[in-house]
Amino acid sequence: MEKKTIGILIYANPDHYPPTINAVHLLSEHFDVVLIGRNQDPPFWQYPANVKVHRLGKYTSVKEREQQSAVIKVREYINFVAQASRLFKDVSLIYAYDTFGYAAAYLSQLMKARSIPLIYHNHDLDNQLFPLSTLSGWVQRGERQWVHQANFVVFPSQERGFLFKKVTNFRGELIIVPNYPRKSYFPEHQDFANIILKRFENIQILLQGSISIKSSLLELIESLTFLDNSIKLKLIGPIQETEKSLMKDFALDQQVADRTQYFMPVPYNELASHTWLATVGVCLYKKTDINHQTMGTASNKIYEYAACGLPVIVSDQPNYREHLASESWVRFADPDDSHSIASAVQDILSDFTKYQAMCLAARQAFAQKYNYESAFSPLLVKIDELVNCSQLAKH
């Protein structure tokens, strides 16, 4: 039986968003997929054969696009919407990501002769409204007006979803899909027992993802001064140049420059090789905005650490405790206090038997409940129902 086709749209490079990659793979098991993104930064992800990928627009880097004039940005967005409408000609449902993606999906619908189901998946909340002199300002206001046309709105965090409903007065159905990794992408390491022993003998604290002052960069560096000299900090991910310079100067000042290792971002398909070799994973965000305060289910790196059997240190904040307090492989630390971070590290590493048990518990928790297959399953059922209804209406 021929698979029905759905469209997935994101106004960015989809390869940069693990939750989007995960959804594409799971949806492709049930539907043919037309995936539309922007032609920015080199593509690196290999999608399933029945996923047709369209990277629209002239190739540029993210930095180059940020520097474009408002006129160029508006023109490009209009062209993106027009092309998306044509490419989505025969799809039975559109799954759109984030503000720009949803607005483009809604506008592309207006050009079609018939209406089809529309799902809006938002990762992060905008902390402020941009002025109407910018494309972002117009798109944000469009989103708030048009969100009521969505069949479902999806968030990775219940708190973000509830706040979004309050801001937009959205009265439709809200669905929570945490940003867990795919179980099929993180099979258990065949040499896991030896990996655990090697980790304990060569201790490495790992922060993967965005590296910034807001994610306790300086506190992590300072925490090394309270730990054994053999313990190193590995940072892997994007960082602003100003903060990178500050990081280097601060590490030198704290006399731990030789123990602080920074690596440029690597593609998602290479990241797990670094994670498996680390000893402890950290996910520490300060209370800077609503997104940082609601990472208990929205941070994919917490659960990527778990997928690789890593004990994890997270921010000692209510949202994190609500979701992770019962997990034996999780420790909490004050993201503003380097002593607190060091104490959490020392607790994890105080005894090999305890450390080994934490590693095994982390991997088991991921395999049993903190995986994208489990999280996405209820939404997948609803998508299947919508597609079938859409096909019946078409005929």
mmCIF file of C-alpha atoms in Angstrom, residues 98-335:
data_model
loop_
_atom_site.group_PDB
_atom_site.id
_atom_site.type_symbol
_atom_site.label_atom_id
_atom_site.label_comp_id
_atom_site.label_asym_id
_atom_site.label_seq_id
_atom_site.Cartn_x
_atom_site.Cartn_y
_atom_site.Cartn_z
ATOM 1 C CA ASP A 98 8.923 27.404 15.290
ATOM 2 C CA THR A 99 7.580 30.870 14.567
ATOM 3 C CA PHE A 100 8.989 31.424 11.069
ATOM 4 C CA GLY A 101 8.167 27.897 9.984
ATOM 5 C CA TYR A 102 4.578 28.026 11.212
ATOM 6 C CA ALA A 103 3.867 31.417 9.651
ATOM 7 C CA ALA A 104 5.308 30.176 6.335
ATOM 8 C CA ALA A 105 3.211 27.002 6.523
ATOM 9 C CA TYR A 106 0.039 28.963 7.241
ATOM 10 C CA LEU A 107 0.669 31.408 4.385
ATOM 11 C CA SER A 108 1.478 28.580 1.970
ATOM 12 C CA GLN A 109 -1.895 27.067 2.885
ATOM 13 C CA LEU A 110 -3.684 30.210 1.730
ATOM 14 C CA MET A 111 -2.411 29.575 -1.794
ATOM 15 C CA LYS A 112 -3.956 26.103 -1.917
ATOM 16 C CA ALA A 113 -7.415 25.188 -3.136
ATOM 17 C CA ARG A 114 -8.121 23.022 -0.101
ATOM 18 C CA SER A 115 -7.264 23.154 3.579
ATOM 19 C CA ILE A 116 -5.185 20.392 5.163
ATOM 20 C CA PRO A 117 -4.253 19.683 8.799
ATOM 21 C CA LEU A 118 -1.522 21.876 10.282
ATOM 22 C CA ILE A 119 0.632 21.089 13.318
ATOM 23 C CA TYR A 120 2.768 23.724 15.020
ATOM 24 C CA HIS A 121 5.829 22.544 16.982
ATOM 25 C CA ASN A 122 7.541 25.327 18.934
ATOM 26 C CA HIS A 123 10.861 24.693 20.665
ATOM 27 C CA ASP A 124 11.509 27.981 22.502
ATOM 28 C CA LEU A 125 9.386 30.897 23.639
ATOM 29 C CA ASP A 126 10.249 34.373 22.362
ATOM 30 C CA ASN A 127 11.138 36.541 25.340
ATOM 31 C CA GLN A 128 10.029 39.747 23.654
ATOM 32 C CA LEU A 129 8.122 41.050 20.670
ATOM 33 C CA PHE A 130 10.346 42.451 17.930
ATOM 34 C CA PRO A 131 9.407 45.832 16.381
ATOM 35 C CA LEU A 132 7.317 45.959 13.230
ATOM 36 C CA SER A 133 10.301 47.459 11.420
ATOM 37 C CA THR A 134 11.732 43.911 11.315
ATOM 38 C CA LEU A 135 10.622 40.716 9.580
ATOM 39 C CA SER A 136 10.713 38.975 12.970
ATOM 40 C CA GLY A 137 8.184 41.464 14.332
ATOM 41 C CA TRP A 138 5.701 40.806 11.521
ATOM 42 C CA VAL A 139 6.166 37.027 11.679
ATOM 43 C CA GLN A 140 5.672 36.983 15.471
ATOM 44 C CA ARG A 141 2.415 38.889 15.196
ATOM 45 C CA GLY A 142 1.302 36.666 12.350
ATOM 46 C CA GLU A 143 1.979 33.597 14.469
ATOM 47 C CA ARG A 144 -0.198 34.945 17.285
ATOM 48 C CA GLN A 145 -3.050 35.669 14.915
ATOM 49 C CA TRP A 146 -2.827 32.431 12.950
ATOM 50 C CA VAL A 147 -1.948 29.900 15.667
ATOM 51 C CA HIS A 148 -5.660 29.234 16.179
ATOM 52 C CA GLN A 149 -5.702 27.499 12.801
ATOM 53 C CA ALA A 150 -3.341 24.792 14.056
ATOM 54 C CA ASN A 151 -4.860 21.398 14.833
ATOM 55 C CA PHE A 152 -2.297 20.919 17.607
ATOM 56 C CA VAL A 153 0.457 22.988 19.188
ATOM 57 C CA VAL A 154 3.468 21.016 20.429
ATOM 58 C CA PHE A 155 6.030 22.085 23.046
ATOM 59 C CA PRO A 156 8.898 20.204 24.717
ATOM 60 C CA SER A 157 7.919 21.619 28.113
ATOM 61 C CA GLN A 158 4.512 21.882 29.742
ATOM 62 C CA GLU A 159 5.450 25.205 31.363
ATOM 63 C CA ARG A 160 6.360 26.755 28.008
ATOM 64 C CA GLY A 161 3.146 25.439 26.501
ATOM 65 C CA PHE A 162 0.960 26.873 29.246
ATOM 66 C CA LEU A 163 2.630 30.280 28.995
ATOM 67 C CA PHE A 164 2.226 30.239 25.209
ATOM 68 C CA LYS A 165 -1.499 29.505 25.573
ATOM 69 C CA LYS A 166 -1.808 32.419 27.979
ATOM 70 C CA VAL A 167 0.053 34.846 25.691
ATOM 71 C CA THR A 168 -1.765 33.851 22.492
ATOM 72 C CA ASN A 169 -5.143 32.883 24.014
ATOM 73 C CA PHE A 170 -4.822 29.579 22.133
ATOM 74 C CA ARG A 171 -7.731 27.334 23.151
ATOM 75 C CA GLY A 172 -6.856 24.308 21.050
ATOM 76 C CA GLU A 173 -5.081 21.129 22.059
ATOM 77 C CA LEU A 174 -1.588 21.375 23.514
ATOM 78 C CA ILE A 175 0.692 18.334 23.284
ATOM 79 C CA ILE A 176 3.982 17.924 25.159
ATOM 80 C CA VAL A 177 6.792 16.035 23.406
ATOM 81 C CA PRO A 178 10.018 16.204 25.446
ATOM 82 C CA ASN A 179 13.311 16.565 23.587
ATOM 83 C CA TYR A 180 14.559 13.041 24.213
ATOM 84 C CA PRO A 181 16.961 11.263 21.817
ATOM 85 C CA ARG A 182 15.908 8.335 19.647
ATOM 86 C CA LYS A 183 16.514 4.909 21.115
ATOM 87 C CA SER A 184 17.270 3.516 17.661
ATOM 88 C CA TYR A 185 20.037 6.105 17.223
ATOM 89 C CA PHE A 186 21.682 5.383 20.585
ATOM 90 C CA PRO A 187 22.110 1.596 20.814
ATOM 91 C CA GLU A 188 23.930 0.395 23.910
ATOM 92 C CA HIS A 189 27.718 0.370 23.604
ATOM 93 C CA GLN A 190 28.991 -3.191 23.163
ATOM 94 C CA ASP A 191 31.915 -2.485 25.485
ATOM 95 C CA PHE A 192 29.899 -0.506 28.046
ATOM 96 C CA ALA A 193 31.414 -2.157 31.153
ATOM 97 C CA ASN A 194 34.963 -1.315 30.068
ATOM 98 C CA ILE A 195 33.894 2.161 28.959
ATOM 99 C CA ILE A 196 32.663 2.879 32.498
ATOM 100 C CA LEU A 197 35.996 1.807 33.986
ATOM 101 C CA LYS A 198 37.984 3.914 31.508
ATOM 102 C CA ARG A 199 35.819 6.941 32.299
ATOM 103 C CA PHE A 200 36.546 6.594 35.997
ATOM 104 C CA GLU A 201 40.290 6.302 35.390
ATOM 105 C CA ASN A 202 40.458 9.304 33.039
ATOM 106 C CA ILE A 203 37.933 11.792 34.437
ATOM 107 C CA GLN A 204 36.389 14.280 32.039
ATOM 108 C CA ILE A 205 33.501 16.646 32.770
ATOM 109 C CA LEU A 206 31.567 17.310 29.560
ATOM 110 C CA LEU A 207 29.442 20.279 28.522
ATOM 111 C CA GLN A 208 28.072 19.802 25.012
ATOM 112 C CA GLY A 209 25.801 22.252 23.209
ATOM 113 C CA SER A 210 25.813 26.035 23.425
ATOM 114 C CA ILE A 211 28.729 27.296 25.519
ATOM 115 C CA SER A 212 28.069 30.579 27.300
ATOM 116 C CA ILE A 213 28.191 32.534 30.538
ATOM 117 C CA LYS A 214 24.482 31.708 30.919
ATOM 118 C CA SER A 215 25.308 27.997 30.999
ATOM 119 C CA SER A 216 27.704 28.419 33.953
ATOM 120 C CA LEU A 217 30.846 28.507 31.830
ATOM 121 C CA LEU A 218 32.927 30.464 34.368
ATOM 122 C CA GLU A 219 31.592 28.503 37.349
ATOM 123 C CA LEU A 220 32.497 25.232 35.636
ATOM 124 C CA ILE A 221 36.038 26.456 35.000
ATOM 125 C CA GLU A 222 36.390 27.681 38.588
ATOM 126 C CA SER A 223 35.045 24.378 39.943
ATOM 127 C CA LEU A 224 38.203 22.694 38.621
ATOM 128 C CA THR A 225 40.214 24.536 41.291
ATOM 129 C CA PHE A 226 38.345 22.541 43.967
ATOM 130 C CA LEU A 227 38.814 19.199 42.231
ATOM 131 C CA ASP A 228 41.727 16.824 41.747
ATOM 132 C CA ASN A 229 44.277 18.113 39.226
ATOM 133 C CA SER A 230 43.715 15.087 37.000
ATOM 134 C CA ILE A 231 40.082 16.096 36.295
ATOM 135 C CA LYS A 232 39.518 17.940 33.019
ATOM 136 C CA LEU A 233 36.660 19.972 31.559
ATOM 137 C CA LYS A 234 35.682 19.381 27.920
ATOM 138 C CA LEU A 235 33.527 21.981 26.157
ATOM 139 C CA ILE A 236 32.122 21.206 22.734
ATOM 140 C CA GLY A 237 29.709 23.504 20.903
ATOM 141 C CA PRO A 238 29.172 27.018 19.540
ATOM 142 C CA ILE A 239 30.399 30.021 21.527
ATOM 143 C CA GLN A 240 30.451 33.782 20.947
ATOM 144 C CA GLU A 241 33.947 35.146 20.235
ATOM 145 C CA THR A 242 33.785 37.584 23.166
ATOM 146 C CA GLU A 243 32.877 34.782 25.572
ATOM 147 C CA LYS A 244 35.519 32.530 24.064
ATOM 148 C CA SER A 245 38.197 35.152 24.853
ATOM 149 C CA LEU A 246 36.787 35.568 28.357
ATOM 150 C CA MET A 247 36.863 31.792 28.830
ATOM 151 C CA LYS A 248 40.541 31.572 27.871
ATOM 152 C CA ASP A 249 41.554 34.505 30.084
ATOM 153 C CA PHE A 250 39.566 33.179 33.051
ATOM 154 C CA ALA A 251 41.039 29.677 32.719
ATOM 155 C CA LEU A 252 44.540 31.184 32.693
ATOM 156 C CA ASP A 253 43.708 33.342 35.705
ATOM 157 C CA GLN A 254 42.415 30.290 37.605
ATOM 158 C CA GLN A 255 45.506 28.320 36.532
ATOM 159 C CA VAL A 256 43.421 25.580 34.903
ATOM 160 C CA ALA A 257 43.991 26.420 31.222
ATOM 161 C CA ASP A 258 45.664 23.038 30.660
ATOM 162 C CA ARG A 259 42.582 21.320 32.123
ATOM 163 C CA THR A 260 40.020 23.271 30.080
ATOM 164 C CA GLN A 261 39.575 21.940 26.561
ATOM 165 C CA TYR A 262 37.337 23.686 24.025
ATOM 166 C CA PHE A 263 36.278 22.056 20.751
ATOM 167 C CA MET A 264 34.359 23.560 17.861
ATOM 168 C CA PRO A 265 30.843 22.193 17.216
ATOM 169 C CA VAL A 266 30.691 18.830 15.479
ATOM 170 C CA PRO A 267 27.778 17.456 13.411
ATOM 171 C CA TYR A 268 25.154 15.613 15.416
ATOM 172 C CA ASN A 269 26.175 12.293 13.888
ATOM 173 C CA GLU A 270 29.656 12.708 15.434
ATOM 174 C CA LEU A 271 28.619 13.995 18.845
ATOM 175 C CA ALA A 272 27.879 10.647 20.508
ATOM 176 C CA SER A 273 31.486 9.493 20.033
ATOM 177 C CA HIS A 274 32.536 12.306 22.389
ATOM 178 C CA THR A 275 29.718 11.697 24.860
ATOM 179 C CA TRP A 276 30.470 7.995 25.354
ATOM 180 C CA LEU A 277 34.041 8.832 26.434
ATOM 181 C CA ALA A 278 33.145 11.483 29.023
ATOM 182 C CA THR A 279 32.768 10.769 32.757
ATOM 183 C CA VAL A 280 30.103 13.273 33.857
ATOM 184 C CA GLY A 281 27.699 15.388 31.795
ATOM 185 C CA VAL A 282 26.613 18.856 32.885
ATOM 186 C CA CYS A 283 23.530 20.879 31.951
ATOM 187 C CA LEU A 284 23.582 24.049 34.031
ATOM 188 C CA TYR A 285 21.479 27.040 33.087
ATOM 189 C CA LYS A 286 21.054 30.206 35.097
ATOM 190 C CA LYS A 287 17.646 31.801 35.678
ATOM 191 C CA THR A 288 18.023 34.177 32.746
ATOM 192 C CA ASP A 289 14.734 33.471 30.950
ATOM 193 C CA ILE A 290 11.745 31.125 30.817
ATOM 194 C CA ASN A 291 13.495 28.777 28.382
ATOM 195 C CA HIS A 292 16.478 28.241 30.668
ATOM 196 C CA GLN A 293 14.175 27.675 33.634
ATOM 197 C CA THR A 294 12.197 24.937 31.877
ATOM 198 C CA MET A 295 14.923 22.624 30.609
ATOM 199 C CA GLY A 296 13.785 19.629 32.679
ATOM 200 C CA THR A 297 12.208 18.052 29.584
ATOM 201 C CA ALA A 298 13.358 20.533 26.913
ATOM 202 C CA SER A 299 17.122 19.962 27.078
ATOM 203 C CA ASN A 300 18.078 17.190 24.677
ATOM 204 C CA LYS A 301 21.620 17.074 26.062
ATOM 205 C CA ILE A 302 20.496 15.841 29.496
ATOM 206 C CA TYR A 303 19.027 12.780 27.831
ATOM 207 C CA GLU A 304 21.827 12.369 25.288
ATOM 208 C CA TYR A 305 24.093 12.040 28.307
ATOM 209 C CA ALA A 306 21.701 9.444 29.742
ATOM 210 C CA ALA A 307 21.622 7.600 26.407
ATOM 211 C CA CYS A 308 25.393 7.190 26.725
ATOM 212 C CA GLY A 309 25.084 6.108 30.359
ATOM 213 C CA LEU A 310 26.505 9.291 31.869
ATOM 214 C CA PRO A 311 25.647 10.645 35.327
ATOM 215 C CA VAL A 312 24.397 14.209 34.928
ATOM 216 C CA ILE A 313 24.595 17.438 36.950
ATOM 217 C CA VAL A 314 21.694 19.829 36.371
ATOM 218 C CA SER A 315 20.580 23.179 37.773
ATOM 219 C CA ASP A 316 19.051 23.084 41.237
ATOM 220 C CA GLN A 317 15.819 24.741 40.148
ATOM 221 C CA PRO A 318 12.171 23.670 40.602
ATOM 222 C CA ASN A 319 11.565 22.542 37.007
ATOM 223 C CA TYR A 320 14.596 20.243 36.977
ATOM 224 C CA ARG A 321 13.724 18.768 40.374
ATOM 225 C CA GLU A 322 10.126 18.201 39.329
ATOM 226 C CA HIS A 323 11.186 15.961 36.467
ATOM 227 C CA LEU A 324 14.465 14.455 37.676
ATOM 228 C CA ALA A 325 14.513 14.369 41.499
ATOM 229 C CA SER A 326 13.760 10.636 41.600
ATOM 230 C CA GLU A 327 16.595 9.696 39.218
ATOM 231 C CA SER A 328 19.615 8.129 40.927
ATOM 232 C CA TRP A 329 21.922 9.192 38.055
ATOM 233 C CA VAL A 330 21.151 12.910 38.466
ATOM 234 C CA ARG A 331 22.756 15.384 40.859
ATOM 235 C CA PHE A 332 21.707 19.003 41.404
ATOM 236 C CA ALA A 333 23.975 22.022 41.744
ATOM 237 C CA ASP A 334 23.593 25.779 42.049
ATOM 238 C CA PRO A 335 24.533 27.090 38.566
#
